[in-house]
Coordinates of N, CA and C in Angstrom, one line a residue:
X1 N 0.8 -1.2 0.0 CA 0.0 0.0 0.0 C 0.9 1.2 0.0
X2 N 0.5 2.4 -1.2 CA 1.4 3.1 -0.6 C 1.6 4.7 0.6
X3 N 2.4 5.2 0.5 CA 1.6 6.2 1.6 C 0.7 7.1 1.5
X4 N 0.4 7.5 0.3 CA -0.5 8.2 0.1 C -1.8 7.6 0.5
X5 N -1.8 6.2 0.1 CA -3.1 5.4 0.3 C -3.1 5.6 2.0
X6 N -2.3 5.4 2.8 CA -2.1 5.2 4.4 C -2.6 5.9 5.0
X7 N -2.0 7.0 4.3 CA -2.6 8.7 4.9 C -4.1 8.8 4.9
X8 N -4.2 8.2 3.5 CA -6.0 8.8 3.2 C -6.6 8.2 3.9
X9 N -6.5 6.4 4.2 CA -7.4 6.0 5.5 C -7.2 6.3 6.7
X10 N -6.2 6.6 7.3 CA -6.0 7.4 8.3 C -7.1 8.7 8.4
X11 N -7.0 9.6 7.7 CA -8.0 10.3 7.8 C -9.1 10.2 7.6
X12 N -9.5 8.9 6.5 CA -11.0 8.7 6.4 C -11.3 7.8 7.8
X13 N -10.6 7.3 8.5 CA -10.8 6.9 10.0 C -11.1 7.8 10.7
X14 N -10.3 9.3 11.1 CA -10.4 10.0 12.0 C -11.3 10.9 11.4
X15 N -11.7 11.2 10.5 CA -13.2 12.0 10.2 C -14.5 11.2 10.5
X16 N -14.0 10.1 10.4 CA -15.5 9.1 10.1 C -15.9 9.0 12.1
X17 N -14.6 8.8 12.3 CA -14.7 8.6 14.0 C -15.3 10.0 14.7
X18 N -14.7 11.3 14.2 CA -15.2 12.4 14.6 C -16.8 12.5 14.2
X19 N -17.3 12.2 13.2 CA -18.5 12.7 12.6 C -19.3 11.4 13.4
X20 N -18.8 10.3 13.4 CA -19.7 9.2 14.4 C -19.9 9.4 15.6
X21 N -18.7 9.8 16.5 CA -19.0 10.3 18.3 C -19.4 11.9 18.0
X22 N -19.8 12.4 17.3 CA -20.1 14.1 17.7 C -21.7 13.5 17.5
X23 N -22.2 13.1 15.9 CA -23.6 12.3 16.1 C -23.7 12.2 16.9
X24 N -23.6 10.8 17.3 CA -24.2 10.1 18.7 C -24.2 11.4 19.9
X25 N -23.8 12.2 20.1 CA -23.6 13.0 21.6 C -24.5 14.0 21.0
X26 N -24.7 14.7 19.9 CA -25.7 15.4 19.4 C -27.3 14.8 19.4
X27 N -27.2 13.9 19.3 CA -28.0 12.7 18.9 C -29.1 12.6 20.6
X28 N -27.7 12.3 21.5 CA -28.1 12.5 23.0 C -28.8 13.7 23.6
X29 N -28.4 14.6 23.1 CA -28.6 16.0 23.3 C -30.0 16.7 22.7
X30 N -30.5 16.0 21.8 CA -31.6 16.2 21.5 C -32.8 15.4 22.0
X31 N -32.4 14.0 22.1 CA -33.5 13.1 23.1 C -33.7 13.9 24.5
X32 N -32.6 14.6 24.8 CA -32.5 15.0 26.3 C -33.4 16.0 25.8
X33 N -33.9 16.8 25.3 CA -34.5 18.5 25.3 C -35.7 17.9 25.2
X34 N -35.7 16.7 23.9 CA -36.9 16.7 23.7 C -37.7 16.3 24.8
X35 N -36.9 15.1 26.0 CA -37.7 15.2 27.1 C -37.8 15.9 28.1
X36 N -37.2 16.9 28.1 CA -37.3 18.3 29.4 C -38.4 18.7 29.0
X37 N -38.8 19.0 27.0 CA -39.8 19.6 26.9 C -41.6 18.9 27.5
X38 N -41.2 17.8 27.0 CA -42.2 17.0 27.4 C -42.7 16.5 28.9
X39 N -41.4 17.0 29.6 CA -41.8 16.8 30.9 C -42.6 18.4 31.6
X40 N -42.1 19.4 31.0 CA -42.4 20.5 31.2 C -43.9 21.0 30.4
X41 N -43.9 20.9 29.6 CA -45.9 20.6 29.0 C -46.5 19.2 30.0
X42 N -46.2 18.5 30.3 CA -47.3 17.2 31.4 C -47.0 18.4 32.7
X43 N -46.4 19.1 33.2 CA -45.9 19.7 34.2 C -46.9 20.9 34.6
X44 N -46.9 21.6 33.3 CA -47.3 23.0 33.3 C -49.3 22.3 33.0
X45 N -49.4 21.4 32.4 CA -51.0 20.8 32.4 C -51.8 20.7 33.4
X46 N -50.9 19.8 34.5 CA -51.1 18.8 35.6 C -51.6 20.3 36.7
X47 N -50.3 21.4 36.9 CA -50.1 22.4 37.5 C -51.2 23.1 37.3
X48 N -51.8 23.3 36.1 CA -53.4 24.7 35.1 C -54.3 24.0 35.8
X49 N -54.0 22.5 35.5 CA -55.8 21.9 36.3 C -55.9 21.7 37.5
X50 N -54.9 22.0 38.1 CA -55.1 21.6 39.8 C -55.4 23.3 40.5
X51 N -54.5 23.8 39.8 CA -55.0 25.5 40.5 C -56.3 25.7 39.6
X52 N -56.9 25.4 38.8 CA -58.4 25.5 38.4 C -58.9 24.9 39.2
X53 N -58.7 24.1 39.5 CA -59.8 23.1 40.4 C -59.8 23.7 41.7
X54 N -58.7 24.2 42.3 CA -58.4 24.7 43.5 C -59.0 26.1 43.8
X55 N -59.2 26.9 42.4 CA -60.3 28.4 42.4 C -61.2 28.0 42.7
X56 N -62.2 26.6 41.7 CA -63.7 26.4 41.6 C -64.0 25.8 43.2
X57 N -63.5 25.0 43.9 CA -63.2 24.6 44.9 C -63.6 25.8 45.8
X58 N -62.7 26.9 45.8 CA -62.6 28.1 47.0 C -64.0 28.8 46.6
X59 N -63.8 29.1 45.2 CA -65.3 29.6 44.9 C -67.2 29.2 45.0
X60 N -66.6 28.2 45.3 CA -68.0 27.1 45.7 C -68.4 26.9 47.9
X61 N -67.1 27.8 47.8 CA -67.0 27.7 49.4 C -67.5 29.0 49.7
X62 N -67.5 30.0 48.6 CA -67.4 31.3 49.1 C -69.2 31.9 49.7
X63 N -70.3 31.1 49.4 CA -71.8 31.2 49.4 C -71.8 31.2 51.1
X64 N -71.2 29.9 51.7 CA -71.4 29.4 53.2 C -70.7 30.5 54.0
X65 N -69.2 31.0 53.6 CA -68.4 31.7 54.3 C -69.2 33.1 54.3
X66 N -70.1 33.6 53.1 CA -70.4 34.6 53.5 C -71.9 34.8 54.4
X67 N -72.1 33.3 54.0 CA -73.7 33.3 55.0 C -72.4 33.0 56.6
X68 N -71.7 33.0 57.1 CA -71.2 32.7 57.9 C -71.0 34.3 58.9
X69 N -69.8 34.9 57.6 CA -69.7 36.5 58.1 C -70.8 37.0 58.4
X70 N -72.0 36.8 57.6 CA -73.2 37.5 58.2 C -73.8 37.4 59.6
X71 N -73.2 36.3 60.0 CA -73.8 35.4 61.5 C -75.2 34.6 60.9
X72 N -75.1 34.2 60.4 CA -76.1 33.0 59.5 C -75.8 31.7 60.0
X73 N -76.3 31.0 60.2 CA -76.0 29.4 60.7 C -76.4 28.5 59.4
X74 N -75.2 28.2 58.7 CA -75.5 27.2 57.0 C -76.6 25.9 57.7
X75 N -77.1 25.5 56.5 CA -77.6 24.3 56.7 C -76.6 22.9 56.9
X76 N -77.4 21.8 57.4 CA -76.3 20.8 57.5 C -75.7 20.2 56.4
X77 N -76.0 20.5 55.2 CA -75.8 20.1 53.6 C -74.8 21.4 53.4
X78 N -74.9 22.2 53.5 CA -73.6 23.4 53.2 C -72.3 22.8 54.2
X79 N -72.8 22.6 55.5 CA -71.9 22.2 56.2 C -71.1 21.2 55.8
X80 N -71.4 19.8 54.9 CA -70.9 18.9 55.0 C -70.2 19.1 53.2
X81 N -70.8 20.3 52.7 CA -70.3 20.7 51.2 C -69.0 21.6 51.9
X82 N -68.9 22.1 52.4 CA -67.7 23.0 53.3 C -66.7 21.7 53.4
X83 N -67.2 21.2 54.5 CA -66.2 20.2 54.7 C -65.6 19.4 53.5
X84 N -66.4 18.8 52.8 CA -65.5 18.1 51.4 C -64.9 18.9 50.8
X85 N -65.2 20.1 50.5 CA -64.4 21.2 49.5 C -63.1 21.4 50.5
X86 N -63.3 21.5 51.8 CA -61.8 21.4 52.0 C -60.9 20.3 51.8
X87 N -61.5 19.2 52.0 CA -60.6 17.9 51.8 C -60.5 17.8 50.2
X88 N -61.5 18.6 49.4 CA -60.9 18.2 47.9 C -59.8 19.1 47.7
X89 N -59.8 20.4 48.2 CA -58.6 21.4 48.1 C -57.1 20.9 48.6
X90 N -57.2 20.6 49.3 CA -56.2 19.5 49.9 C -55.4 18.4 49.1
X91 N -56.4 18.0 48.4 CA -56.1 16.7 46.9 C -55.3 17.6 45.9
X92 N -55.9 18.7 45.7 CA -55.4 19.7 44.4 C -54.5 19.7 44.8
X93 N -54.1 20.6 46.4 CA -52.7 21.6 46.8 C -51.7 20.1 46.5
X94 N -51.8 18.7 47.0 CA -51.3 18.0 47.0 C -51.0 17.4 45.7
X95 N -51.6 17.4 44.8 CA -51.7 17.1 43.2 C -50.3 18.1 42.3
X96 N -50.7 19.2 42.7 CA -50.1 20.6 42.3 C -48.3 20.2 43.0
X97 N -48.2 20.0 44.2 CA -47.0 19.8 44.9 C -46.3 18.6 44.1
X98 N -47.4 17.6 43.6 CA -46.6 16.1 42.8 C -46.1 16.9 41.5
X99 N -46.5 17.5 41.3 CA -46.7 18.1 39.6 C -45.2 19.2 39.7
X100 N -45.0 19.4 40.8 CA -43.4 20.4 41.2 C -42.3 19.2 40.6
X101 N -42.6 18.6 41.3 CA -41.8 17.2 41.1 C -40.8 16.9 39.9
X102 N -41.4 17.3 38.8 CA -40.9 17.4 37.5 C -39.9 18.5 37.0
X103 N -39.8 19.4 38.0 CA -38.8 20.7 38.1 C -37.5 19.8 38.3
X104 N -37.3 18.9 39.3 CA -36.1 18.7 39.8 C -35.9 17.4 38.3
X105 N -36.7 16.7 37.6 CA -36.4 15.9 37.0 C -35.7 17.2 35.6
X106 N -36.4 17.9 35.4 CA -36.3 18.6 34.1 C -34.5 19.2 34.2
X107 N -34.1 19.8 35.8 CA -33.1 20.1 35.8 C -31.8 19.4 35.9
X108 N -32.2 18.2 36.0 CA -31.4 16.7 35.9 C -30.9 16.8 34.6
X109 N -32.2 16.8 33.7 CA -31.8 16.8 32.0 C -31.3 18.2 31.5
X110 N -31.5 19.1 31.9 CA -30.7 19.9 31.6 C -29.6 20.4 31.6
X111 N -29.1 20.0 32.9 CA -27.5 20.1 33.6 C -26.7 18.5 32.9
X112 N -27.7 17.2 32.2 CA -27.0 16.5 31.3 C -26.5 16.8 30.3
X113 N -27.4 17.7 29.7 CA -27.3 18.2 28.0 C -26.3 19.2 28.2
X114 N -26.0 20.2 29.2 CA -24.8 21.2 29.4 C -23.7 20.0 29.7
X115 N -23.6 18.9 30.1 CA -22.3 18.6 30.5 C -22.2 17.7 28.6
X116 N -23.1 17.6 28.3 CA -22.6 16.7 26.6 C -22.4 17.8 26.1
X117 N -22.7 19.1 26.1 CA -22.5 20.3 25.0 C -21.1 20.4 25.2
X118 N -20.9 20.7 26.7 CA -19.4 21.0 27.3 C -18.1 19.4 26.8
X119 N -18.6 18.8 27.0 CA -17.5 17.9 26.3 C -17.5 17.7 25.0
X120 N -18.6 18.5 24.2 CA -18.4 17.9 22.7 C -17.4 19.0 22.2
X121 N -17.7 20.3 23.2 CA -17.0 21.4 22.4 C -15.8 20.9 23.0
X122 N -15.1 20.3 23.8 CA -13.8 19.5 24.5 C -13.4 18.5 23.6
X123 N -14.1 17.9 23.0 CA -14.2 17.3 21.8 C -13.4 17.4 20.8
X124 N -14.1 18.6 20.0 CA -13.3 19.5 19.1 C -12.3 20.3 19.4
X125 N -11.9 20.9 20.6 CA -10.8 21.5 20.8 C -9.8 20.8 21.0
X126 N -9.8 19.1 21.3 CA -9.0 18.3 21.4 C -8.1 17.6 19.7
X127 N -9.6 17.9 18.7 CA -9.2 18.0 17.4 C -8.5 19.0 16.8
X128 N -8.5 20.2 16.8 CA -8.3 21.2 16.8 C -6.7 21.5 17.5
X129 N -6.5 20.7 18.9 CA -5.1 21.1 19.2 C -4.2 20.3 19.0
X130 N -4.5 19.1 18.4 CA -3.6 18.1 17.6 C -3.5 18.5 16.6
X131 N -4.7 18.8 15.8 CA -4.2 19.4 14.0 C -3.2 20.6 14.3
X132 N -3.1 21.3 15.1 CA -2.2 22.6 15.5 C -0.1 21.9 15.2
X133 N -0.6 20.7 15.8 CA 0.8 19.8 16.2 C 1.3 19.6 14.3
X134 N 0.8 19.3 13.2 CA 0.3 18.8 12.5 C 1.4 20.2 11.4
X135 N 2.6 20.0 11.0 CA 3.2 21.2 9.8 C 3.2 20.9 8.4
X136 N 3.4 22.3 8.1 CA 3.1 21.7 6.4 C 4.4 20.7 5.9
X137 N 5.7 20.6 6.3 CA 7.0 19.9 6.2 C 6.3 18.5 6.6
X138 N 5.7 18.0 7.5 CA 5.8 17.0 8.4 C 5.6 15.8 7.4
X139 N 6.2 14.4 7.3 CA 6.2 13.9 6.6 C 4.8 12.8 6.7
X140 N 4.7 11.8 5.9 CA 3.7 11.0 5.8 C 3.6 10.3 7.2
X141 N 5.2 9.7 7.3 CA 4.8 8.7 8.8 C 4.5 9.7 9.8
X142 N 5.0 11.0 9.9 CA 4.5 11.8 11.3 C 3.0 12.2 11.5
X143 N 2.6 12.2 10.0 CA 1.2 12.7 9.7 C 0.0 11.0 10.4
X144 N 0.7 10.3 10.0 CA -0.4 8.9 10.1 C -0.2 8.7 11.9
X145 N 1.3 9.1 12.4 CA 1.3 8.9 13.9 C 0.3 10.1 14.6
X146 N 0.6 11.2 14.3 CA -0.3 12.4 14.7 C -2.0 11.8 14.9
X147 N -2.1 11.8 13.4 CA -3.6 10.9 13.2 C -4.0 10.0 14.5
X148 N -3.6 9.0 14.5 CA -3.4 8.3 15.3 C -3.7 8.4 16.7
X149 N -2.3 9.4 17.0 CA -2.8 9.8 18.7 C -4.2 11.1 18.7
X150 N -4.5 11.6 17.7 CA -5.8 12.1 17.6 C -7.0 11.4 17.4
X151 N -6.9 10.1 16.8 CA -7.8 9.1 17.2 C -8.3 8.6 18.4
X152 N -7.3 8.1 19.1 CA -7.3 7.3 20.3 C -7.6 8.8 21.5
X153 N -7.2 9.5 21.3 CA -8.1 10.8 22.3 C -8.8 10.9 22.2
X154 N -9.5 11.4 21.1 CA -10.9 11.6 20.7 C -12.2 10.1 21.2
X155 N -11.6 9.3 20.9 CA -12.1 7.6 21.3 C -12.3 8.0 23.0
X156 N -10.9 8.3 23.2 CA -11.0 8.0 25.1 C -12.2 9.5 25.8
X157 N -11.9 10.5 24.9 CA -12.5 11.9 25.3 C -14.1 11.0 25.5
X158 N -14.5 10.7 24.4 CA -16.1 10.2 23.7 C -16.5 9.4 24.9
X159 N -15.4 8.2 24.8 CA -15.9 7.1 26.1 C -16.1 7.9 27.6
X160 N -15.5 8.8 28.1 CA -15.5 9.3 29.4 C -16.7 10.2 29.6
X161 N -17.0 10.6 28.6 CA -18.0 11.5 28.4 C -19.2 11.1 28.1
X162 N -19.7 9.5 27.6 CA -20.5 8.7 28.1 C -20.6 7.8 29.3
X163 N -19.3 8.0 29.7 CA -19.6 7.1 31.4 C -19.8 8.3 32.4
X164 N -19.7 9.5 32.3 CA -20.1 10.9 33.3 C -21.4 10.7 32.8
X165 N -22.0 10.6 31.6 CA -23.3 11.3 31.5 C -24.2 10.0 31.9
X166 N -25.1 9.6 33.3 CA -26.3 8.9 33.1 C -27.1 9.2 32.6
X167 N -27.8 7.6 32.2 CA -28.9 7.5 31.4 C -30.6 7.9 32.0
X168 N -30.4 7.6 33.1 CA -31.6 7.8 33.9 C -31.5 9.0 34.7
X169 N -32.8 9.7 34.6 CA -33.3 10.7 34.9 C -34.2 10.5 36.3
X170 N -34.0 10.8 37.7 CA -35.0 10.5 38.7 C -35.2 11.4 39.7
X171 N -36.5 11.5 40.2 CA -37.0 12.2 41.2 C -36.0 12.4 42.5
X172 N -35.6 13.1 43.1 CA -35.0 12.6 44.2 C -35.1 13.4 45.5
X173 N -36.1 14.2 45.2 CA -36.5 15.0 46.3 C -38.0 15.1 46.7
X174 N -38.5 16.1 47.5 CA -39.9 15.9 47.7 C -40.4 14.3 48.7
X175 N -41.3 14.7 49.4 CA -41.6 12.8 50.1 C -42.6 11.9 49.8
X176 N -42.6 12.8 48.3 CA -43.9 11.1 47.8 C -43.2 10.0 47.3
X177 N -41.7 9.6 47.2 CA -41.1 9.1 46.6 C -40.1 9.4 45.5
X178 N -39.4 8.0 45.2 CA -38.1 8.5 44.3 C -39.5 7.7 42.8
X179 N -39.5 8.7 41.7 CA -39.7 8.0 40.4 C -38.4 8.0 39.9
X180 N -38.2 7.1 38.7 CA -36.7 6.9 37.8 C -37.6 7.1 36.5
X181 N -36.8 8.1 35.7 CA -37.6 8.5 33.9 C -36.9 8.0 33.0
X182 N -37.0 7.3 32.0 CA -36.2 7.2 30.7 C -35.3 6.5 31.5

């Protein structure tokens, strides 16, 4: 084979390798948003109908409280409509508090996608400061060894940068429990 040919696979290696680990982390980076978004619309839904429910709720209380201010004694059917509307208010506030929940998941995924952004642009700067090593004199075998140790970095950068980033996304605060997402 000759060097020319050596050279050229060498490079069609270390492009093919660059454009395959930047994908893939790009690739990650977008599954991740797409599910912050999606947890943030179930979030902001869950959140509109429970404080709706929690207005119609106070506003259904509001007939007794003011026969109350008056010094009016409610019937025993308002009374026992008082009483459930508080225990249903109670379900919402508590509904509304589960629906927070998704804050701490959303920031999980977003402080993932900042740490793959941050190593991809680590990534390329790693390409970038080897090609720097790289002169116009430098001969064939220096050029295919250069290659080389810019492969095997870029490989080890990629691998470390998928063993920092977990896969799973989980609740870990609040005391209704730990959920695990994705």
């Amino acid at each position: 084979m000759t060097r020319k040919k050596i050279l050229g696979s060498h490079v069609k290696r270390l492009l093919s390798g660059v454009s395959d680990h930047g994908r893939k982390h790009l690739t990650e980076v977008e599954t991740d948003l797409v599910q912050t978004g999606i947890l943030l619309e179930e979030a902001i839904e869950k959140l509109s109908f429970n404080f709706m429910a929690i207005h119609a709720a106070v506003a259904a209380q509001q007939d007794t409280i003011a026969l109350l201010l008056e010094g009016g004694i409610p019937a025993e059917q308002q009374r026992e409509k008082l009483l459930a509307l508080q225990d249903e208010v109670g379900g919402y506030v508590n509904a509304a508090i589960t629906s927070l929940q998704f804050q701490d998941m959303t920031s999980q995924l977003i402080e993932r996608t900042l740490k793959r952004v941050t190593g991809l642009r680590e990534f390329l700067g790693t390409l970038g400061s080897h090609g720097a090593e790289m002169l116009p004199e430098s001969d064939n075998e220096e050029i295919v060894a250069l290659l080389g140790r810019v492969s095997m970095a870029l490989a080890i950068q990629s691998l470390e940068l998928r063993s920092v980033l977990r896969k799973a996304v989980s609740q870990q605060h609040l005391e209704s429990g730990d959920i695990e997402l994705f």
